[in-house]
PDB file of C-alpha atoms (C1' of nucleotides) in Angstrom:
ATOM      1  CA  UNK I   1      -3.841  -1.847  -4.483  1.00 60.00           C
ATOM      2  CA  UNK I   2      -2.153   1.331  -3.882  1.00 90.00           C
ATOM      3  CA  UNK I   3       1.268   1.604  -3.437  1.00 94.00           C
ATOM      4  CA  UNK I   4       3.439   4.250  -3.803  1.00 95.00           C
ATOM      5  CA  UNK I   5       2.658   5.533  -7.526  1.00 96.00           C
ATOM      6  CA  UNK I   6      -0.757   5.837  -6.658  1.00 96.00           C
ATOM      7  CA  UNK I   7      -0.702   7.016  -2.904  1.00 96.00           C
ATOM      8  CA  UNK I   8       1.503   9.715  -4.806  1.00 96.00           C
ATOM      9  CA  UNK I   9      -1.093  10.550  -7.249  1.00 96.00           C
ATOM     10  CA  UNK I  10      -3.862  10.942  -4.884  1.00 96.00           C
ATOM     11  CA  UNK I  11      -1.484  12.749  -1.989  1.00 97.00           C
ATOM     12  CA  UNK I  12      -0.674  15.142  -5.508  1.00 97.00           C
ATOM     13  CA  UNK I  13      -4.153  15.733  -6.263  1.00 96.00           C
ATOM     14  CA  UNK I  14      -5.268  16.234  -2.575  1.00 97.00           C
ATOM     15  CA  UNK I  15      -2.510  19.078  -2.207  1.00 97.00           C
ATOM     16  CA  UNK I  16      -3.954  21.015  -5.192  1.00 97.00           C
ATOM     17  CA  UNK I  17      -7.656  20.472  -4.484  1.00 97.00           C
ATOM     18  CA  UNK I  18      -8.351  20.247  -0.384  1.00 97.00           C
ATOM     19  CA  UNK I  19      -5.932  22.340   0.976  1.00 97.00           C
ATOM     20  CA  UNK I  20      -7.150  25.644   2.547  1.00 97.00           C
ATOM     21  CA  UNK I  21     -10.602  24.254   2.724  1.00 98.00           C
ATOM     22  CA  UNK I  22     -12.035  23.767   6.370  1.00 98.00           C
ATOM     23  CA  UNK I  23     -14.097  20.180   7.885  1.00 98.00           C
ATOM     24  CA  UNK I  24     -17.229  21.608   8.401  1.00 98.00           C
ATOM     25  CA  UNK I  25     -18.551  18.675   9.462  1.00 97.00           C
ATOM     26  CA  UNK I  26     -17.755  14.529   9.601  1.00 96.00           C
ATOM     27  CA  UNK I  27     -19.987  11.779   9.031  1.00 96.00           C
ATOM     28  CA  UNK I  28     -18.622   8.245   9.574  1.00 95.00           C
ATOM     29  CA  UNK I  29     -20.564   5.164   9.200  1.00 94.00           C
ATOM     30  CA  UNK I  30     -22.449   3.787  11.812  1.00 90.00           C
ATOM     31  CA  UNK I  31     -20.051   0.657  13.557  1.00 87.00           C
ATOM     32  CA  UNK I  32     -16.998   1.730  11.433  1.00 92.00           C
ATOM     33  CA  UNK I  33     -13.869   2.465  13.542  1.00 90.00           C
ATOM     34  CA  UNK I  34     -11.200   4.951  13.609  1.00 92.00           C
ATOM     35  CA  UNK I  35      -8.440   4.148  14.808  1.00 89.00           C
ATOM     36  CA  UNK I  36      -8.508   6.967  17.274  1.00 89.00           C
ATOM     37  CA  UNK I  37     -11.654   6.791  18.368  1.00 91.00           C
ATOM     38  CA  UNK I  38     -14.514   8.325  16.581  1.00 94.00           C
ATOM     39  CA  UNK I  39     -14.987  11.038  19.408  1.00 95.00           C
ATOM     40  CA  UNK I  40     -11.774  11.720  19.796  1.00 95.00           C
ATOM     41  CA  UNK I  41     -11.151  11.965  15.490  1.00 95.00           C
ATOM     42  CA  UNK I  42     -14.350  13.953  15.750  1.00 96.00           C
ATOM     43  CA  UNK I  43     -13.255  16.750  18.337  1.00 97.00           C
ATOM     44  CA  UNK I  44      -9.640  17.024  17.253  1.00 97.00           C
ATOM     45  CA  UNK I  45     -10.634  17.318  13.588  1.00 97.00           C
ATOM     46  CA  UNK I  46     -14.025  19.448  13.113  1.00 98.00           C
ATOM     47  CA  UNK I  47     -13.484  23.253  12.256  1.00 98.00           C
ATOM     48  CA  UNK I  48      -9.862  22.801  11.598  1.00 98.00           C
ATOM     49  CA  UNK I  49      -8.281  23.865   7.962  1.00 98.00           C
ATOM     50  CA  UNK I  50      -6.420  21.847   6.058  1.00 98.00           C
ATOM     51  CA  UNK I  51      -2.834  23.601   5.624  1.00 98.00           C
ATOM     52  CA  UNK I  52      -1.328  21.037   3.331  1.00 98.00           C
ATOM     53  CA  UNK I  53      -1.420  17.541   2.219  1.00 97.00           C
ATOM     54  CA  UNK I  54       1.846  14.989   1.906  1.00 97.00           C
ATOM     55  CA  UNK I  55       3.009  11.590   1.948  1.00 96.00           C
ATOM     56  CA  UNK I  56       4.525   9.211   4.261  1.00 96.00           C
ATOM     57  CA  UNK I  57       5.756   6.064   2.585  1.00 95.00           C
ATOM     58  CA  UNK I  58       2.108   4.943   1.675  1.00 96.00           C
ATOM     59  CA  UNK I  59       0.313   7.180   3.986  1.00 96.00           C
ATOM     60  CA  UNK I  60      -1.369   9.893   3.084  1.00 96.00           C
ATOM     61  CA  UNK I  61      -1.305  12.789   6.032  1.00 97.00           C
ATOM     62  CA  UNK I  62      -3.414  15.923   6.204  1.00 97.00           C
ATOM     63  CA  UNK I  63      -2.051  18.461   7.525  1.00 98.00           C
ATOM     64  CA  UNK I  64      -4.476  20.740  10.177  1.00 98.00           C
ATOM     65  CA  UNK I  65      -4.267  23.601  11.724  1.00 97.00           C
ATOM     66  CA  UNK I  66      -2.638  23.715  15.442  1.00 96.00           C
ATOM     67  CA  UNK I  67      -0.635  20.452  14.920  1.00 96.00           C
ATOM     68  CA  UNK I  68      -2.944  18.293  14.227  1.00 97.00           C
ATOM     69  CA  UNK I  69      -2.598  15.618  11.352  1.00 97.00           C
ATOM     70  CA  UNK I  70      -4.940  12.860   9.472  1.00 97.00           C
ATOM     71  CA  UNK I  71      -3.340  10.219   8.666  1.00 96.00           C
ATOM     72  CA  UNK I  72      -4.883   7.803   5.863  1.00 96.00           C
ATOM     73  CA  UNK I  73      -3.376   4.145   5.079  1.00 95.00           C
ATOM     74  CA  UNK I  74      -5.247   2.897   1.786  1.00 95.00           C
ATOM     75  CA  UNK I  75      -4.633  -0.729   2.564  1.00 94.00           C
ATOM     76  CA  UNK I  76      -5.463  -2.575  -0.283  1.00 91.00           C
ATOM     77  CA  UNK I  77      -9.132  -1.428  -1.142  1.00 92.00           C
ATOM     78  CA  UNK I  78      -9.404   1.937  -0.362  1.00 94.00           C
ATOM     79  CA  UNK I  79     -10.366   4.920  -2.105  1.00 95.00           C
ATOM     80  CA  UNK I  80     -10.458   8.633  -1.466  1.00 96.00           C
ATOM     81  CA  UNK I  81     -12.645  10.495  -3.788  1.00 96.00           C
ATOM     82  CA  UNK I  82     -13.539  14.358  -3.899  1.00 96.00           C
ATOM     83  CA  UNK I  83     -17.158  14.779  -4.243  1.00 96.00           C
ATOM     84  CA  UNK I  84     -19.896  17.315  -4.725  1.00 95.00           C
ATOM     85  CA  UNK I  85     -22.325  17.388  -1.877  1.00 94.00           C
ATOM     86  CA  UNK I  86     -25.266  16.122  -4.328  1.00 90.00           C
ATOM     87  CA  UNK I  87     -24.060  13.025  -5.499  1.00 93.00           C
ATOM     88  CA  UNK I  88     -25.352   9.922  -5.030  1.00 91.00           C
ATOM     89  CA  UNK I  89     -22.977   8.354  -2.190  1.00 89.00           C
ATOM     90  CA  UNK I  90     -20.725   5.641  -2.846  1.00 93.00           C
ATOM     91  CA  UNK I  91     -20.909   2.035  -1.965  1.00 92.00           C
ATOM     92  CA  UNK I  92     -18.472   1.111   0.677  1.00 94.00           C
ATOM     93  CA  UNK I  93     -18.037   4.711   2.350  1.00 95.00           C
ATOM     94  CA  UNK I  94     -17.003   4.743   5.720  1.00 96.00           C
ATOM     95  CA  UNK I  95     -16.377   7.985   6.769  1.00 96.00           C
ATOM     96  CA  UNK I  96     -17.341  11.702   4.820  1.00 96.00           C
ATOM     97  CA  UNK I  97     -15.244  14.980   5.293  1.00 97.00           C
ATOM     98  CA  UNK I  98     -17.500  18.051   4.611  1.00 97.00           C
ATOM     99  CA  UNK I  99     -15.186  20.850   3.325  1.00 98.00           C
ATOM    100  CA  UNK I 100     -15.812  24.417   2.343  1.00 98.00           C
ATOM    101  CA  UNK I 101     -13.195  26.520   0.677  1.00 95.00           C
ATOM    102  CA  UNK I 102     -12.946  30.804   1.332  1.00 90.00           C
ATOM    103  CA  UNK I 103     -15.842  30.926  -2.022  1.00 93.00           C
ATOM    104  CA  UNK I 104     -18.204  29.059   0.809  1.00 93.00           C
ATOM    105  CA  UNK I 105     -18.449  26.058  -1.822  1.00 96.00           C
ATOM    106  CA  UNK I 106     -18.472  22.334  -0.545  1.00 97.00           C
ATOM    107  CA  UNK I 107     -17.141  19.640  -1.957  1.00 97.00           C
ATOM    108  CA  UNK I 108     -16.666  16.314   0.155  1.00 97.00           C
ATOM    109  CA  UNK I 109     -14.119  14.359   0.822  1.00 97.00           C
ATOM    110  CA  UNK I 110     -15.250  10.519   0.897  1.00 96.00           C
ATOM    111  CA  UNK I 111     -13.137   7.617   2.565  1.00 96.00           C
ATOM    112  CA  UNK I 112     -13.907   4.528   0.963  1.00 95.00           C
ATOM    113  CA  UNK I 113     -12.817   1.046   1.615  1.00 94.00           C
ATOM    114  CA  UNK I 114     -14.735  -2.171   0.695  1.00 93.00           C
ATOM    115  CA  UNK I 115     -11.950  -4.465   2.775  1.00 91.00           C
ATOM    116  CA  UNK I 116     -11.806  -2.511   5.797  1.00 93.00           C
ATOM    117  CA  UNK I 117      -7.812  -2.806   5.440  1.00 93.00           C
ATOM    118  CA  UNK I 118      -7.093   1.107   5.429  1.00 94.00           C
ATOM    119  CA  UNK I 119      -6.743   3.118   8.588  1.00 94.00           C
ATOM    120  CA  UNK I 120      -7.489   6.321   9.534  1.00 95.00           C
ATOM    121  CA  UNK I 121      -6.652   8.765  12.325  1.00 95.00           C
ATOM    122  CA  UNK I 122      -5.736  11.518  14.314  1.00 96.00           C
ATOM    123  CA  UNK I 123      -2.315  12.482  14.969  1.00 95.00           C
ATOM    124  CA  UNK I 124       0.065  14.797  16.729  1.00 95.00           C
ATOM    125  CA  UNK I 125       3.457  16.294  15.497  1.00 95.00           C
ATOM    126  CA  UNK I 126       5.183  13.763  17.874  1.00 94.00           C
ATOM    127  CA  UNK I 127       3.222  10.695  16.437  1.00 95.00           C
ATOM    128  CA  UNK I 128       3.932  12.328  12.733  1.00 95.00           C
ATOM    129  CA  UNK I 129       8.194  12.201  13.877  1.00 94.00           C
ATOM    130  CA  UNK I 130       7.845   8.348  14.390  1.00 93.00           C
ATOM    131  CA  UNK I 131       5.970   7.333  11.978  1.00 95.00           C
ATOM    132  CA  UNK I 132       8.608   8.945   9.344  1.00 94.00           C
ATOM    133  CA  UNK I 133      10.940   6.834  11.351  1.00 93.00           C
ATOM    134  CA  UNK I 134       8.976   3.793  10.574  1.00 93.00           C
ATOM    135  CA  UNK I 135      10.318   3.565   7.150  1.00 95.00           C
ATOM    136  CA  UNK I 136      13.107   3.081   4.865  1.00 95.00           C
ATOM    137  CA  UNK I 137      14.559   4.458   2.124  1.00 94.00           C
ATOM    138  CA  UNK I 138      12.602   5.616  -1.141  1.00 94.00           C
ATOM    139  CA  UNK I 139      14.051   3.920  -4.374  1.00 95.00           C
ATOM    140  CA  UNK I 140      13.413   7.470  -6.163  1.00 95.00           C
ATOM    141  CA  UNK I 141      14.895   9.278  -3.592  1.00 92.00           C
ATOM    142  CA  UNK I 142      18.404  10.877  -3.947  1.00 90.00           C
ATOM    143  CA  UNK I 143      22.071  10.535  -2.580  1.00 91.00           C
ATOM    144  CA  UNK I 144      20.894   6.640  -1.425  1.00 95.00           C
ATOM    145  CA  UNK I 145      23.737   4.923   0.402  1.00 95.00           C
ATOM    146  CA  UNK I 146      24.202   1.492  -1.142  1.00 96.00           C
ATOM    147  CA  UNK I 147      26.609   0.174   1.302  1.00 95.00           C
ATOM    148  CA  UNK I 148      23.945   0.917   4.355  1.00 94.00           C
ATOM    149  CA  UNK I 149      21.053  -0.552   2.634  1.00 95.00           C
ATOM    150  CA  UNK I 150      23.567  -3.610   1.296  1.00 96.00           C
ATOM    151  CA  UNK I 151      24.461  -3.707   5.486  1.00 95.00           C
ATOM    152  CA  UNK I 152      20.323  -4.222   6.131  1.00 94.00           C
ATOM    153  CA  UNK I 153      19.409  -6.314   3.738  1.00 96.00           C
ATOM    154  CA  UNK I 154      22.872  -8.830   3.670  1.00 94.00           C
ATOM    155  CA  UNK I 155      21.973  -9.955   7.137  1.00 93.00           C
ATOM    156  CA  UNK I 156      18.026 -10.774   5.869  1.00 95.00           C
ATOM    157  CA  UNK I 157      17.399 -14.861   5.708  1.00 94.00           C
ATOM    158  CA  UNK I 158      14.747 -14.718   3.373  1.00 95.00           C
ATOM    159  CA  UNK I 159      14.240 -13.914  -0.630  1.00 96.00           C
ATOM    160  CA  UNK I 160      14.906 -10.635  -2.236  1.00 96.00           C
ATOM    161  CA  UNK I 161      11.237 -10.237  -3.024  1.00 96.00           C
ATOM    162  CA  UNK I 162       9.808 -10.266   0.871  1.00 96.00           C
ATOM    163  CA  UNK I 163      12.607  -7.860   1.646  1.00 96.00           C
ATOM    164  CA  UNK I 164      10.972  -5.234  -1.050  1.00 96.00           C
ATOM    165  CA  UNK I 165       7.860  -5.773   0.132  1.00 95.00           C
ATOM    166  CA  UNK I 166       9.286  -4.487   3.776  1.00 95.00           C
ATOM    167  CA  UNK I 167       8.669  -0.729   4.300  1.00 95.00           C
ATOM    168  CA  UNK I 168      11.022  -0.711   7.055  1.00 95.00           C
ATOM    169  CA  UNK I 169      14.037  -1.542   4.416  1.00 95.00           C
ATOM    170  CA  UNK I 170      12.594   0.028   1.606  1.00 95.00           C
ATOM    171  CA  UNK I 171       9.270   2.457   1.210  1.00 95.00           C
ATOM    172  CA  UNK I 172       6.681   2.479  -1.398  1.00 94.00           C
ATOM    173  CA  UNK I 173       6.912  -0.930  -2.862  1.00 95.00           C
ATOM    174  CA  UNK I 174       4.344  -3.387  -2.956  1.00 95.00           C
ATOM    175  CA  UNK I 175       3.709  -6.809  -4.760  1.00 95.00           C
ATOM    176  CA  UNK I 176       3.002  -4.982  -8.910  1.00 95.00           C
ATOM    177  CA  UNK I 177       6.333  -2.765  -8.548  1.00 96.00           C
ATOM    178  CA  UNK I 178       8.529  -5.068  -6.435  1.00 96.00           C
ATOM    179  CA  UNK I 179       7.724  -7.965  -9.352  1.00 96.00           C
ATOM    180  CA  UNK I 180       8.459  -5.477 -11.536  1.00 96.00           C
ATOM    181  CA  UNK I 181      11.579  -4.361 -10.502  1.00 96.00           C
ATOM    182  CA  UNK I 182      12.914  -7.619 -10.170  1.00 96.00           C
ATOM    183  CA  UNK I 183      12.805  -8.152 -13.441  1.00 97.00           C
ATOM    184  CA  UNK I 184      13.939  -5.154 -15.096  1.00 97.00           C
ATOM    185  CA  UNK I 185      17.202  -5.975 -12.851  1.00 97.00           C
ATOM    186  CA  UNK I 186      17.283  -9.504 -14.184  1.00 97.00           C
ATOM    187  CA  UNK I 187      17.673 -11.016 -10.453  1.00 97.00           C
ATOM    188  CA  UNK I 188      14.698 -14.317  -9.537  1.00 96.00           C
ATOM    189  CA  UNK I 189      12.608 -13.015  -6.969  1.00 96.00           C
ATOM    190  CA  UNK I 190      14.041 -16.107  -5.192  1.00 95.00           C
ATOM    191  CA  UNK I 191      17.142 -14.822  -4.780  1.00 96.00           C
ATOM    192  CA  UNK I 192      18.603 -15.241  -1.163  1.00 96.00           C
ATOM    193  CA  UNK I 193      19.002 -11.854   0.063  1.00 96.00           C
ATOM    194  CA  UNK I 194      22.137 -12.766   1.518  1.00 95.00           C
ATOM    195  CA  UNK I 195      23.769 -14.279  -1.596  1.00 95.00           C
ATOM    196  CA  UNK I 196      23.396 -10.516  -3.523  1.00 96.00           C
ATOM    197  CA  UNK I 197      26.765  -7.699  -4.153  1.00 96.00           C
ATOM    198  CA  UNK I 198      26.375  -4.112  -3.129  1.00 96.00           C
ATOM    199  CA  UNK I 199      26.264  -3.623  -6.954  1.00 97.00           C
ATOM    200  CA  UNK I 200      23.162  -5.489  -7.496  1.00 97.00           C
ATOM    201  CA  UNK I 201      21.439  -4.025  -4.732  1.00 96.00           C
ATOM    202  CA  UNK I 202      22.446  -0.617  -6.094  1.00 96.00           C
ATOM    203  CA  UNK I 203      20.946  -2.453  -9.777  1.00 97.00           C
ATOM    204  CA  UNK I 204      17.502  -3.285  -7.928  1.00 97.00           C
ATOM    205  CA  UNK I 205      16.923   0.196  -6.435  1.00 96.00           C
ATOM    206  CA  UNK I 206      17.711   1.836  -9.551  1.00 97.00           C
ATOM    207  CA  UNK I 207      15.380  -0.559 -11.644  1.00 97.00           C
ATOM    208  CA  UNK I 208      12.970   0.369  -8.542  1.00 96.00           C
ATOM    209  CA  UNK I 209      13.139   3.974  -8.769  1.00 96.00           C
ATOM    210  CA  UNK I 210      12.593   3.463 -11.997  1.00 96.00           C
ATOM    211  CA  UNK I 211       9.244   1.448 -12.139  1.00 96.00           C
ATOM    212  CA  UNK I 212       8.221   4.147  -9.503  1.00 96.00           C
ATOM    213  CA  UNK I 213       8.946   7.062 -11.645  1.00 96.00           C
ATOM    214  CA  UNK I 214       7.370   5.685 -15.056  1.00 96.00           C
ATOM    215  CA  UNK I 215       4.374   4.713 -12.608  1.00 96.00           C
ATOM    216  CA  UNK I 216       4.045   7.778 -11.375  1.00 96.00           C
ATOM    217  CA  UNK I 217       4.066   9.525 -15.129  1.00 97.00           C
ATOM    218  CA  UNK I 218       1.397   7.240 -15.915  1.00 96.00           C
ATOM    219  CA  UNK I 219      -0.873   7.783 -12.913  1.00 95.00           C
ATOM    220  CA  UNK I 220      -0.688   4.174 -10.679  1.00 94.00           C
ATOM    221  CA  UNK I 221      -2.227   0.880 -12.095  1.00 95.00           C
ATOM    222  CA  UNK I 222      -5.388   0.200 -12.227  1.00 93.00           C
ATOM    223  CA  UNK I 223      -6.447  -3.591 -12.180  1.00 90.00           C
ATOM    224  CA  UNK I 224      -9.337  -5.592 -13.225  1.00 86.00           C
ATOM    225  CA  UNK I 225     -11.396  -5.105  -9.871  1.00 85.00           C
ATOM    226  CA  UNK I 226     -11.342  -0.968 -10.373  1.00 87.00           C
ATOM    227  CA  UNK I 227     -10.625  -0.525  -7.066  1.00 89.00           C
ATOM    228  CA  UNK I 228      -7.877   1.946  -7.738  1.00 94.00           C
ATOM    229  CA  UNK I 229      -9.078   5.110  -9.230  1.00 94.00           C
ATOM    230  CA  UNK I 230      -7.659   9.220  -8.258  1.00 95.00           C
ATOM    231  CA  UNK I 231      -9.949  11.154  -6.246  1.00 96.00           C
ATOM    232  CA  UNK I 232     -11.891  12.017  -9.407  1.00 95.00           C
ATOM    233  CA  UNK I 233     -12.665   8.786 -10.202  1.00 94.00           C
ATOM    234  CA  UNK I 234     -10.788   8.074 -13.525  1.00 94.00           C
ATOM    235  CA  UNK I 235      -7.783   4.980 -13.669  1.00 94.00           C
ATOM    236  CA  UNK I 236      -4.494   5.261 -13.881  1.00 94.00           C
ATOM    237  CA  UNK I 237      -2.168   3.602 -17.010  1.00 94.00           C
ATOM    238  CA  UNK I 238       1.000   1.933 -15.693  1.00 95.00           C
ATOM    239  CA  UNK I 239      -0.881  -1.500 -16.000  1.00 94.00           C
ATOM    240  CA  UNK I 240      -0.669  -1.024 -19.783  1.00 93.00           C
ATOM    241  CA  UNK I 241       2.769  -0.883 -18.975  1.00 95.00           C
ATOM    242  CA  UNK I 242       3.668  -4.199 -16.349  1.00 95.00           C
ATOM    243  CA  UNK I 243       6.952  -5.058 -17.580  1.00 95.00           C
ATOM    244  CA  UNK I 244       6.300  -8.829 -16.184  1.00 95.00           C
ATOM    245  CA  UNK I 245       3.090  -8.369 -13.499  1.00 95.00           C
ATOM    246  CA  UNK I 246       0.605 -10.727 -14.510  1.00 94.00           C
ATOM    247  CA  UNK I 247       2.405 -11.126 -17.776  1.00 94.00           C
ATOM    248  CA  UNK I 248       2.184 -14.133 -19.811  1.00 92.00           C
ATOM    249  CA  UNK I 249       5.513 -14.229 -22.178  1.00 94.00           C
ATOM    250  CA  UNK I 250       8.604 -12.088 -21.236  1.00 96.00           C
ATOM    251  CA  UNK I 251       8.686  -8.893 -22.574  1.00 95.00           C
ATOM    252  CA  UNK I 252      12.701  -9.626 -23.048  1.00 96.00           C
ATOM    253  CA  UNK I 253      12.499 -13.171 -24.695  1.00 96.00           C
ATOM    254  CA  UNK I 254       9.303 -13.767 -25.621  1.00 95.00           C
ATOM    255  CA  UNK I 255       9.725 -16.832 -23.872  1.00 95.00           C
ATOM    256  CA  UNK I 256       6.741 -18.156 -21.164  1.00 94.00           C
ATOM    257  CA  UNK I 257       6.798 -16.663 -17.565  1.00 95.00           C
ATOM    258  CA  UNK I 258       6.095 -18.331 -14.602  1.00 93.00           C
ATOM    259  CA  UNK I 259       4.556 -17.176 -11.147  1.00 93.00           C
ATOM    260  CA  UNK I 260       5.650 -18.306  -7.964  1.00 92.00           C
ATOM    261  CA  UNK I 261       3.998 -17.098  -4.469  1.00 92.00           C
ATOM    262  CA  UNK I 262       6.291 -15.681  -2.078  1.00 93.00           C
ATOM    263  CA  UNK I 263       5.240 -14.310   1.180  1.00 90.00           C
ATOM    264  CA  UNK I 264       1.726 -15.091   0.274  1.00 89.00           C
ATOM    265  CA  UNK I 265       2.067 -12.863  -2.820  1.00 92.00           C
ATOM    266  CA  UNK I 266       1.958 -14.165  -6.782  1.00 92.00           C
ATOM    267  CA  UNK I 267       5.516 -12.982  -8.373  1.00 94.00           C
ATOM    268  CA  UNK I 268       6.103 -13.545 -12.021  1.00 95.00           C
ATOM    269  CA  UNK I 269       9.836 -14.184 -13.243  1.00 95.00           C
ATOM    270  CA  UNK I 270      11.061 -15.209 -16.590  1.00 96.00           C
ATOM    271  CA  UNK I 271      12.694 -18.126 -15.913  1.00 95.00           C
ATOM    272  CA  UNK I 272      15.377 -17.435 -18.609  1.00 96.00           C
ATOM    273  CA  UNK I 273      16.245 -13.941 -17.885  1.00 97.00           C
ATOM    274  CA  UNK I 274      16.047 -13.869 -14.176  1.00 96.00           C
ATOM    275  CA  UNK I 275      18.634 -17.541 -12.972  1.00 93.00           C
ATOM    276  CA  UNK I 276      18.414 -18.111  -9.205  1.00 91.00           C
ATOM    277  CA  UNK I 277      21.609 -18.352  -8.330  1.00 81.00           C
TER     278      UNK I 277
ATOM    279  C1'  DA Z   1     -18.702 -23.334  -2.426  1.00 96.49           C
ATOM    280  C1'  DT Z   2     -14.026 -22.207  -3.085  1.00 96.49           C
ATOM    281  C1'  DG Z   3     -10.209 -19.664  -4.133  1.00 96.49           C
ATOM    282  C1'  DT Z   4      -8.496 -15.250  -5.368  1.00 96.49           C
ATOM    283  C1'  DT Z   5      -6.977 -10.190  -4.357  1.00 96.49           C
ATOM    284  C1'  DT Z   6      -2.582  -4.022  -4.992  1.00 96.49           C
ATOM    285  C1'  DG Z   7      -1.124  -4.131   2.570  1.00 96.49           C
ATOM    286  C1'  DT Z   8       0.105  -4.431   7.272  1.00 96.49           C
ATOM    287  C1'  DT Z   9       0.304  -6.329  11.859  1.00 96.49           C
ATOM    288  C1'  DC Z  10       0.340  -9.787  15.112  1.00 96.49           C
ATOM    289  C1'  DC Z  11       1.529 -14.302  16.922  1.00 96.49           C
ATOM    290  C1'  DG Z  12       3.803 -18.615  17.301  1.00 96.49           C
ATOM    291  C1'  DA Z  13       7.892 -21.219  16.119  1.00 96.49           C
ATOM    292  C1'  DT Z  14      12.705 -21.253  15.844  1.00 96.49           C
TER     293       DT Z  14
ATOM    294  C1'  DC Q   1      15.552 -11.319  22.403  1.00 96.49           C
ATOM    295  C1'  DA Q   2      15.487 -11.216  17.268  1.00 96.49           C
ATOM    296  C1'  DT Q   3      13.846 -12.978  13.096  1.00 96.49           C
ATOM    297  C1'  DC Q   4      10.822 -15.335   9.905  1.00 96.49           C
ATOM    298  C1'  DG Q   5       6.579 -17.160   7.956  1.00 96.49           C
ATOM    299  C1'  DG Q   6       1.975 -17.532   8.013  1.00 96.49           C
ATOM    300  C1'  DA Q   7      -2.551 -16.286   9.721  1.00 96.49           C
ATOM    301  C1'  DA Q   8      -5.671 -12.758  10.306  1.00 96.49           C
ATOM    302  C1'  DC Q   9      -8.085  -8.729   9.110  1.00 96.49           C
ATOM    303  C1'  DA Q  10     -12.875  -8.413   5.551  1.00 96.49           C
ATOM    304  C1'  DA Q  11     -15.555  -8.371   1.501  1.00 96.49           C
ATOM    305  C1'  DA Q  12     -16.394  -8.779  -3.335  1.00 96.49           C
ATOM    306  C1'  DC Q  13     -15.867 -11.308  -7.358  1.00 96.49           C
ATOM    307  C1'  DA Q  14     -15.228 -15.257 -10.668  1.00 96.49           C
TER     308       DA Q  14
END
DNA sequence: ATGTTTGTTCCGAT
DNA sequence: CATCGGAACAAACA
């Protein structure tokens, strides 16, 4: 589920509504595992304040006092939701932050994750460094150099699609946006990486950053299943908008798509606007 | 019962 | 040793 549009969201939403409120107190459910330990999550985290809240690729890190971080991976079913103390917990919750802001109201904030594919856990400023060192570059982000990412992704002997899917090339895509952005820049998601110009590249990262940004306007997608919602609860929009994601005719032609699975993943192409060369 | 799912990591093959 | 592809992780839903 969430990818970068939506970690964005959420990591926007978190800024404005949990920081400067302190963990007063952590519940986590009984056999669920942090990744650091629950004792050692417990201890490092209880009492602090939150300073601020940003975004790592698809991460989502809280920011403590003395140098201490959360970090938060989503994976593909989880949830963060702000909460008021009195309402009637949600299924699938695997570990509760208590928070209290200077007014001494609490609000909580609930981890939630039916798959048990998101992570979280402690870290230090040191861990934070290499973790931002994990990933590539971000298709909205500015002054991109073409001819380093063309170097990376020339020597790749795979398809075009599995190299967006790989944060360590490029951050914040995943399987809706990559499809997406394929098509807008009229390349097969079949395409050799190897076979593509610095110029295409350069087209696929700007039809990226694209798809990011109008994804972002419209608040992430949210699919049949629910399972992405902002820490409020409500959807986002950007799946009124798939340009070719689960899309039966193209949007360009009006002609039928097809789907092909690459990497494990389903990736629709219109087989008249985007030729494998 | 079977096949499907927005992400990432690990392992075996090459 | 580096790279690639697929399995695994886990649980709900159709």
């Amino acid at each position: 589920m969430p990818e970068l549009p939506e970690v964005y969201t959420i990591t926007k939403d978190l800024k404005k509504y949990a920081t400067g409120h302190v963990i007063k107190d952590i519940w986590i459910e009984p056999k669920y595992h942090i990744k650091s330990g629950n004792n050692k999550f417990i201890k490092l985290v209880l009492g602090k304040k939150i300073l601020d809240v940003n975004r790592i690729a698809k991460n989502i890190i809280l920011e403590l006092e003395s140098n201490i971080y959360i970090r938060i991976h989503l994976g593909m079913s989880g949830r963060i939701l702000l909460r008021n103390r009195n309402e009637i917990k949600d299924r699938w919750t695997r570990c509760i932050l208590l928070l209290k802001n200077t007014k001494n109201s609490y609000i909580e904030l609930r981890f939630i994750d039916t798959r048990k594919f998101g992570r979280i856990e402690v870290l230090n400023k040191n861990n934070i460094e290499k973790l931002r060192n994990k990933y590539g570059i971000e298709p909205t982000g500015r002054n991109i150099n073409y001819n380093e990412i063309y170097k990376k992704i020339h020597k790749k002997d795979t398809s075009i699609k599995t190299v967006l899917l790989d944060q360590k090339i490029i951050a914040g895509l995943g399987n809706i946006y990559a499809t997406d952005a394929l098509f807008l820049s009229g390349i097969h998601p079949n395409t050799s990486a190897k076979k593509l110009s610095v110029s295409e590249i350069e087209k696929i990262i700007l039809c990226a950053g694209n798809v990011l940004k109008e994804a972002i306007k419209n608040k992430g997608s949210t699919l049949k299943d629910k399972a992405y919602v902002n820490i409020f609860g409500k959807e986002g929009r950007y799946q009124k908008h798939f340009k070719i994601y689960e899309q039966r005719t193209c949007p360009k032609c009006s002609k039928d798509t097809k789907v092909l699975r690459i990497s494990g993943r389903r990736s629709w192409y219109c087989p008249h606007c985007q030729i494998l060369k």
